[in-house]
Coordinates of C-alpha atoms and ligand atoms in Angstrom, one line a residue:
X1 CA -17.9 -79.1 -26.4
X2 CA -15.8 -77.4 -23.9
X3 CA -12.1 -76.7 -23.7
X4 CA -10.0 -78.9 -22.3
X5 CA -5.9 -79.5 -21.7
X6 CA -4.4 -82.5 -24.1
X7 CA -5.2 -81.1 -27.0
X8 CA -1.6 -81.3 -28.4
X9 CA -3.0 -82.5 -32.1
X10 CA -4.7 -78.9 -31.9
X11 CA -1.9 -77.1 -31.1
X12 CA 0.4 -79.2 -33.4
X13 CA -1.6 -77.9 -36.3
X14 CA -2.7 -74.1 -35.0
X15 CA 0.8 -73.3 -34.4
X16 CA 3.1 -75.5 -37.2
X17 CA 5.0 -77.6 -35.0
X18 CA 5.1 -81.4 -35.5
X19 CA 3.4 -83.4 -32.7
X20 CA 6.6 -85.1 -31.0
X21 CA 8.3 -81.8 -30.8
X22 CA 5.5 -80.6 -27.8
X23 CA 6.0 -80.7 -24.1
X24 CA 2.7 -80.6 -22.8
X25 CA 2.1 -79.5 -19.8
X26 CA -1.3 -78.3 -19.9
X27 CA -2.9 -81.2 -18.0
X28 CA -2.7 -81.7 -14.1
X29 CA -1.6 -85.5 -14.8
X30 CA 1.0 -86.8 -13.3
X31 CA 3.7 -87.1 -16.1
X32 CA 5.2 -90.5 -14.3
X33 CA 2.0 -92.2 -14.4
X34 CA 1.7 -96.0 -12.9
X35 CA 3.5 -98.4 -15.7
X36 CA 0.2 -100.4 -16.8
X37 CA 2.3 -102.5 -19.6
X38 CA 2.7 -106.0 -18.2
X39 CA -0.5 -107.2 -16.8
X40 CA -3.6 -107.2 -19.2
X41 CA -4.7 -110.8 -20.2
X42 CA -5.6 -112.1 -23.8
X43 CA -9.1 -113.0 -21.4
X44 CA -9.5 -109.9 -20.0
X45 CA -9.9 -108.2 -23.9
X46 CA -12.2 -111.1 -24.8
X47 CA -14.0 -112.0 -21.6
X48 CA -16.7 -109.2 -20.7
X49 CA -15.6 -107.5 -17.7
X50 CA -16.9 -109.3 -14.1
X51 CA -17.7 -107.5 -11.0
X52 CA -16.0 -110.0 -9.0
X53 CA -12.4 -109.6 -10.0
X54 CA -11.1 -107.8 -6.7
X55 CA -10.9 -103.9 -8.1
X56 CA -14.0 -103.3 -5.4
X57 CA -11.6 -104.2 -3.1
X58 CA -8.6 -102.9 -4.1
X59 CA -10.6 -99.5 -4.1
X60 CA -12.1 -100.3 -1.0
X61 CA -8.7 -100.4 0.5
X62 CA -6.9 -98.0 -0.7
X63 CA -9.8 -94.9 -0.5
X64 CA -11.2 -96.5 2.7
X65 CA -14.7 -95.8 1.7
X66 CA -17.6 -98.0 3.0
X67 CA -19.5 -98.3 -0.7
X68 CA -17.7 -97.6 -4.3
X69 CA -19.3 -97.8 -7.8
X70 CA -16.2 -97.9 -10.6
X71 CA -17.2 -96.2 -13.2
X72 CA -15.9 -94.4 -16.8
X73 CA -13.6 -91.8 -15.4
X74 CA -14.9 -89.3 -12.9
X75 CA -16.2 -87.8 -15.9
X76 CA -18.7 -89.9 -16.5
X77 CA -20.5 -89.5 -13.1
X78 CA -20.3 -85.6 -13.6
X79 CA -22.3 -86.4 -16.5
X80 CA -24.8 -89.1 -14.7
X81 CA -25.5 -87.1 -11.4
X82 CA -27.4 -84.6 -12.6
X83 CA -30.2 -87.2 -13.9
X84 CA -30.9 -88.5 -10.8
X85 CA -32.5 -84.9 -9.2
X86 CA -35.2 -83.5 -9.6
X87 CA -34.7 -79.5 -11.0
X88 CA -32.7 -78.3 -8.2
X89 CA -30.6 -75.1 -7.4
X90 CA -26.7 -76.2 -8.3
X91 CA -23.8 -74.4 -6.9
X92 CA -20.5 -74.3 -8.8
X93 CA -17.6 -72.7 -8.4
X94 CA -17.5 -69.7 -10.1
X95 CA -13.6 -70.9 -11.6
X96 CA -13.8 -74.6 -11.7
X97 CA -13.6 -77.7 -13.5
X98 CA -16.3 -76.2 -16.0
X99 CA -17.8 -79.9 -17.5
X100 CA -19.8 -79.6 -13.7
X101 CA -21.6 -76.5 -14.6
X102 CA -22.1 -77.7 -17.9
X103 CA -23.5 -81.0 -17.3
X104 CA -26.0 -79.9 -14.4
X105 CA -26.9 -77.0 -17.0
X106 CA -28.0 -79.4 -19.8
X107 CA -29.7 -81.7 -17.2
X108 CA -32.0 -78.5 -16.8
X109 CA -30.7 -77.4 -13.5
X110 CA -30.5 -73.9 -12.2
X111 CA -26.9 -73.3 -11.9
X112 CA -25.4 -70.9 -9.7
X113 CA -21.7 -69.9 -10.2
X114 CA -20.4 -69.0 -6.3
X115 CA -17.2 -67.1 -6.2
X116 CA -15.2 -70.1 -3.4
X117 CA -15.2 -67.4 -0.4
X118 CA -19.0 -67.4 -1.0
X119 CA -19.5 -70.8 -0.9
X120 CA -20.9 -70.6 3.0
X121 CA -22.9 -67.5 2.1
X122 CA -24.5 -69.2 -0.8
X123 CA -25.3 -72.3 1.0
X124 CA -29.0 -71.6 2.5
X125 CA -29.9 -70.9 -1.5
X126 CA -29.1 -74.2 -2.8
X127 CA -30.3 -77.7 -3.0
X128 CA -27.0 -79.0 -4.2
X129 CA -23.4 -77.6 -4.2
X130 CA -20.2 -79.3 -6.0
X131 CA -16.9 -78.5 -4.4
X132 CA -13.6 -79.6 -6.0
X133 CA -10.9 -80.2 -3.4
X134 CA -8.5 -79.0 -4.5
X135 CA -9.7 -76.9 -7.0
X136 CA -8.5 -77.0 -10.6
X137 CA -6.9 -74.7 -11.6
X138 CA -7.2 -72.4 -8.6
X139 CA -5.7 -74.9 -6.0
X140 CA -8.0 -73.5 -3.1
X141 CA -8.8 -76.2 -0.1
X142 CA -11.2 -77.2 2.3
X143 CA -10.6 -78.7 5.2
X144 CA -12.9 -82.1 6.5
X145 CA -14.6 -80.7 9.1
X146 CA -16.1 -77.4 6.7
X147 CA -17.1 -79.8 4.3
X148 CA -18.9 -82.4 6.5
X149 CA -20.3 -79.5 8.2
X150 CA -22.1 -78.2 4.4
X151 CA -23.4 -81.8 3.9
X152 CA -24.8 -81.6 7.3
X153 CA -26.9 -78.5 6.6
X154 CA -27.9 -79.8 2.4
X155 CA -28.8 -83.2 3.7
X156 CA -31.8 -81.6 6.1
X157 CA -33.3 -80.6 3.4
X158 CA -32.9 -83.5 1.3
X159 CA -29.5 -81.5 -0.2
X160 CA -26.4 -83.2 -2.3
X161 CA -23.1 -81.9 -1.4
X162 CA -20.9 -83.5 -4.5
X163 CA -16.8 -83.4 -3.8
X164 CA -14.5 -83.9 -6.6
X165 CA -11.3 -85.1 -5.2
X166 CA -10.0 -85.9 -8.7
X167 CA -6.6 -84.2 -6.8
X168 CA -6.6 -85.2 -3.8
X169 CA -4.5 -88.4 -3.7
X170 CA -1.0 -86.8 -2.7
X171 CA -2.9 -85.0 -0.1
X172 CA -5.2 -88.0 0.9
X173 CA -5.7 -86.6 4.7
X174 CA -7.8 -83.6 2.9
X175 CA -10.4 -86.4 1.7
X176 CA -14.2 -86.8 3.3
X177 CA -14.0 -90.8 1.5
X178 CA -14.3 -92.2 4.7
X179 CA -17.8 -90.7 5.3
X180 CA -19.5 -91.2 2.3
X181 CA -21.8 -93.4 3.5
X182 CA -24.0 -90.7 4.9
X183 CA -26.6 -90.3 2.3
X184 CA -26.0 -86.9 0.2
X185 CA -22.2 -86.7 0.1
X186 CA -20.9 -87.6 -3.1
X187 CA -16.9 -88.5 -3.4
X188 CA -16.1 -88.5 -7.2
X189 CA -12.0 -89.7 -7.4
X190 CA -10.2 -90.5 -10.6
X191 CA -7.3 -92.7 -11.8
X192 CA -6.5 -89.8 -14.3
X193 CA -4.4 -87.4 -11.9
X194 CA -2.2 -88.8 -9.7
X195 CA -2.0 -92.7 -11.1
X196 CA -1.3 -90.8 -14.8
X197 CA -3.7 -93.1 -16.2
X198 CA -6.2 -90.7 -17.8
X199 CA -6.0 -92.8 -21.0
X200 CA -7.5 -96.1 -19.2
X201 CA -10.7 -93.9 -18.2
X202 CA -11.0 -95.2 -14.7
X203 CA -12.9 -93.4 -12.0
X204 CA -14.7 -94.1 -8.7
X205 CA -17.7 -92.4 -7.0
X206 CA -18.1 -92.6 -3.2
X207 CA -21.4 -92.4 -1.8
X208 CA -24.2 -94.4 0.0
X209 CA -25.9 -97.6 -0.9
X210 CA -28.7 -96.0 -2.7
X211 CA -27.4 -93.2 -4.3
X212 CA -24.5 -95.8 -6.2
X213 CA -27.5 -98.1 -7.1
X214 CA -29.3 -95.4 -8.7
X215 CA -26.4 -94.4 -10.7
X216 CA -25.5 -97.8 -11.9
X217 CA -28.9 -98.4 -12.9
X218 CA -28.5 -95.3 -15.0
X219 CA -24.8 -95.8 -16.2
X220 CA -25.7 -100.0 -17.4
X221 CA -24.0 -102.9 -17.2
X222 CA -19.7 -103.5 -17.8
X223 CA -19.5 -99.4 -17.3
X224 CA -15.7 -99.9 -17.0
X225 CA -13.2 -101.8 -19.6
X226 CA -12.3 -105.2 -18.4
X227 CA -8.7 -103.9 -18.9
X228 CA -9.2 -100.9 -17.3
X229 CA -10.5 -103.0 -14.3
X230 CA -7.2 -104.9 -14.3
X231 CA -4.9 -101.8 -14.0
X232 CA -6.7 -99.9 -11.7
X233 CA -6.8 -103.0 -9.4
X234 CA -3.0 -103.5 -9.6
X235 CA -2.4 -99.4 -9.7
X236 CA -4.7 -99.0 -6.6
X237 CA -2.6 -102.2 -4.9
X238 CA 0.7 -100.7 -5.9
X239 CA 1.3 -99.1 -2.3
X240 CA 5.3 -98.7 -2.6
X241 CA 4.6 -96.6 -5.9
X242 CA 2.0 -94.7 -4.0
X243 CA 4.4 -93.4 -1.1
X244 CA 7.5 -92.6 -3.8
X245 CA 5.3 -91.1 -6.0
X246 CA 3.5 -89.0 -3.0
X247 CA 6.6 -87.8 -2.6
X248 CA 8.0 -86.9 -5.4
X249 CA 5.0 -84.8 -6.5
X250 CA 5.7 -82.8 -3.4
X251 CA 9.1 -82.1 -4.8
X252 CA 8.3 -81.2 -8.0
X253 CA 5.3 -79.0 -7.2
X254 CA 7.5 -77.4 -5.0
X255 CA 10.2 -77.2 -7.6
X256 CA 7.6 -76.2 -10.2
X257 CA 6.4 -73.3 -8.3
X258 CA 9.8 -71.7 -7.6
X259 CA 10.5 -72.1 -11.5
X260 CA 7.7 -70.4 -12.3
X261 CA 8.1 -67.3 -9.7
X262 CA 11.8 -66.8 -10.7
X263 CA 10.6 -66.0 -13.9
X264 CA 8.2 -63.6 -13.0
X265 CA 5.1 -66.0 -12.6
X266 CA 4.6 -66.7 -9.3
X267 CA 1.1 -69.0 -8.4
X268 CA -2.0 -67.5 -7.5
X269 CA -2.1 -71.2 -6.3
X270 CA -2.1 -74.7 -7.2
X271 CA -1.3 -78.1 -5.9
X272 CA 1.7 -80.8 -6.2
X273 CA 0.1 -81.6 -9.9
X274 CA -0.2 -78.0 -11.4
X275 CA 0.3 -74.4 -10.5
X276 CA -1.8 -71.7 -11.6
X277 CA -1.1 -68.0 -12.5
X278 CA -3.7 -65.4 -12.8
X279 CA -2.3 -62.6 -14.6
X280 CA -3.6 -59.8 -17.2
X281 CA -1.0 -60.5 -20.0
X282 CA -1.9 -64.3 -19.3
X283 CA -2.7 -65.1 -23.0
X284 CA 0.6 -63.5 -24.3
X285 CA 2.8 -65.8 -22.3
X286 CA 0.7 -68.5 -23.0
X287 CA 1.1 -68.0 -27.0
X288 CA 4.9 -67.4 -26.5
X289 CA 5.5 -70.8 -25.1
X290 CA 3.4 -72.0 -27.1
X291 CA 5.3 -70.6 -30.3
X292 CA 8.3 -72.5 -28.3
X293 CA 6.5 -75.7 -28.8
X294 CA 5.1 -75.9 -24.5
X295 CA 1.8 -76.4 -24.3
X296 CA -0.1 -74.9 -21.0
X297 CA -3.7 -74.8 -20.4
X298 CA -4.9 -70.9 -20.9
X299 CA -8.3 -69.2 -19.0
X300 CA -9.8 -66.7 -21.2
X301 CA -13.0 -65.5 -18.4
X302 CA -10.0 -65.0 -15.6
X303 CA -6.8 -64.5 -17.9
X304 CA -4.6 -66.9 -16.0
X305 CA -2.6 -70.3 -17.1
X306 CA -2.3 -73.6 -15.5
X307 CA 1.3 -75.5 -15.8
X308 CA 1.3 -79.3 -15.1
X309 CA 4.8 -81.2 -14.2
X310 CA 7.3 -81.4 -16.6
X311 CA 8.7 -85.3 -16.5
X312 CA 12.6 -86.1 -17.2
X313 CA 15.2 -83.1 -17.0
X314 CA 15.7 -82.0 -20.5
X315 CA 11.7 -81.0 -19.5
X316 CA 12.8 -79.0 -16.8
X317 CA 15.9 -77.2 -18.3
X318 CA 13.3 -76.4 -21.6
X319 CA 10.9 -75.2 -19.6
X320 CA 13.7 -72.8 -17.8
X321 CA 14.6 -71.7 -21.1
X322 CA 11.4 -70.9 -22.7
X323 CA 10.2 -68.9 -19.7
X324 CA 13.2 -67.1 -19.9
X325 CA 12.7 -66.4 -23.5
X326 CA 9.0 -65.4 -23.2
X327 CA 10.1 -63.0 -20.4
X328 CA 12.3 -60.8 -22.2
X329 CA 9.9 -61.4 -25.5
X330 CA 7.5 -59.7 -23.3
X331 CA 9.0 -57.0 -21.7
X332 CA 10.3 -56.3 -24.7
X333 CA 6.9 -55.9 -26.2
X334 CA 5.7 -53.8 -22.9
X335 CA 8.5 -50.9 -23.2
X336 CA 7.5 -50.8 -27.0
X337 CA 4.3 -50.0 -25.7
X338 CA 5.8 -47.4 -22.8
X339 CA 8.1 -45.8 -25.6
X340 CA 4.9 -45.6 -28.2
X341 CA 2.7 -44.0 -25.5
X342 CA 5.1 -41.3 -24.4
X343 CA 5.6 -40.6 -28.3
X344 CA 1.9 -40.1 -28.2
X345 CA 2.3 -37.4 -25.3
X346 CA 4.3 -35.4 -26.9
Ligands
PLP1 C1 -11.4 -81.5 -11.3 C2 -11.6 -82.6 -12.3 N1 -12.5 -83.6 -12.1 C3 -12.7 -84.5 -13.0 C4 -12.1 -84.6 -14.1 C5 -12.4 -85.8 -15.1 O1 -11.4 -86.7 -15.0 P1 -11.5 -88.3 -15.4 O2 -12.8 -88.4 -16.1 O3 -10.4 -88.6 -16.2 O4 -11.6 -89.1 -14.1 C6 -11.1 -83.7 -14.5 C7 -10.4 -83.8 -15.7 O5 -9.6 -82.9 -16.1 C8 -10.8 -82.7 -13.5 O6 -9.9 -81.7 -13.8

């Protein structure tokens, strides 16, 4: 199994501090997810779920993609996709959501880890090549026209190019969903991120007719929760909670990311849902908020941290504080280590 953020039971235990005491924030879901309490049926537990209940249209709507196939969470297509190939050469990027080099790996695949600024480069090498826009936990973009211009070039010679856009809702201009029904491009979006519904497992893969039948034929019947249908149809609906909550991600990234570099952490780079820091004492800070009860998501192969949103002030102001503490914790610790190495001069 690979590491993941939301492992707060983990931490809980590794580090001797009771569950509720933990601010997580080592997830890239929105903290102020979509309110799912009111609407789920009695029928909708006991009834097995029906494909007619409107979500295909809700989805249809809101991503403005001409074919959808709900599914499990993205995750679950990251897992499917690679079945439906033949061995094929994989591009990943190099630091990336890691489940898609993983799952293309154990499908038997030949995966090639591209460093992002060698994606175009690596292109004429591959059969396939899975971008995330924007990445996690790097942040780094692509714009349309460089994407649809990749898919162009894998799909004459029979080529996937597989986007996850599993971040892309506050930003929903950077998406290629429109398109997706030129055979090849593969839109994967989740309910997890932005909609904060990550517990309800809902995700969406965009692509053309054949592709989504092959999947579903491969994924079986009632693939998604009959509640789980009924919140994503009303979450996906809900456009007034869209546009506020659009924009108050903006602010908080923002906000987030000004924390963070007044404290001596500024982002390598991010989006409105995390921020990112690539630094080489990376696992010290993270193990000093940690001991403060704040849980971020740490990188061991590039020693950097990822920091999701904190939620209602008290978050914020704890935050402040515990970056404050874990500054002067560690420069403590670094002119011990000056002071020991000039002793050792001598
Ligand atoms: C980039 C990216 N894609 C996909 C997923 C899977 O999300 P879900 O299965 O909840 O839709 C994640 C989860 O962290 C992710 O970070």
């Amino acid at each position: 199994m690979l590491e993941h953020g939301g492992r707060l039971q983990q931490a809980a235990q590794r580090y001797e501090i009771p569950r509720e005491r933990w601010l997580d924030l080592s997830t890239g879901i929105n903290p102020i997810g979509w309110q799912a309490t009111a609407c789920i049926s009695t029928a909708s537990w006991n009834r097995l779920p029906e494909d007619e209940d409107g979500l295909l249209e809700a989805a249809e709507a809101y991503y403005g993609a001409p074919k959808i196939l709900p599914v499990s969470g993205s995750q679950a297509a990251i897992q499917a996709l690679p079945r439906l190939r033949g061995r094929s050469r994989v591009g990943v990027p190099a630091l990336g959501y890691n489940e898609h080099a993983h799952r293309w790996k154990q499908a038997g695949h030949d995966v090639v880890p591209v460093a992002i600024a060698d994606f175009e480069a690596a292109l004429p090498g591959l059969d396939v090549l899975v971008v995330s826009n924007p990445n996690n936990p790097t942040g780094d973009r692509f714009a349309p026209d460089q994407l649809l211009d990749w898919h162009a070039r894998l799909h004459a010679r029979r080529g996937w190019l597989v986007i996850d856009e599993a971040f892309v809702d506050s930003t929903p201009e950077s998406s290629v969903a429109r398109f997706t029904d030129r055979e090849g491009l593969i839109v994967l979006r989740s309910l997890g991120k932005f909609f904060g519904l990550a517990g309800a497992r809902v995700g969406f893969v965009l692509s053309s007719q054949v592709l989504l039948q092959n999947l579903a034929e491969w994924l079986g019947p009632w693939a998604l929760a009959g509640p789980s249908r009924v919140v994503a149809k009303a979450a996906l609906q809900d456009q007034t909670w869209q546009k506020s909550t659009r924009q108050r991600l903006r602010r908080d990234g923002g906000r987030l990311a000004d924390l963070l570099a007044s404290h001596g952490l500024k982002p390598s780079g991010g989006c409105d849902l995390f921020q990112w820091i690539s630094l080489p004492n990376a696992l010290a800070v993270h193990e000093s908020l940690a001991r403060q009860g704040i849980l971020t998501r740490y990188f061991g192969a590039t020693p950097s941290i990822r920091f999701g949103l904190p939620a209602k002030a008290e978050d914020w102001q704890r935050l402040e504080t515990a970056l404050s503490v874990s500054r002067g914790v560690l420069e403590i610790a670094e002119s011990a280590r000056d002071e020991a190495r000039r002793e050792a001069r001598q």
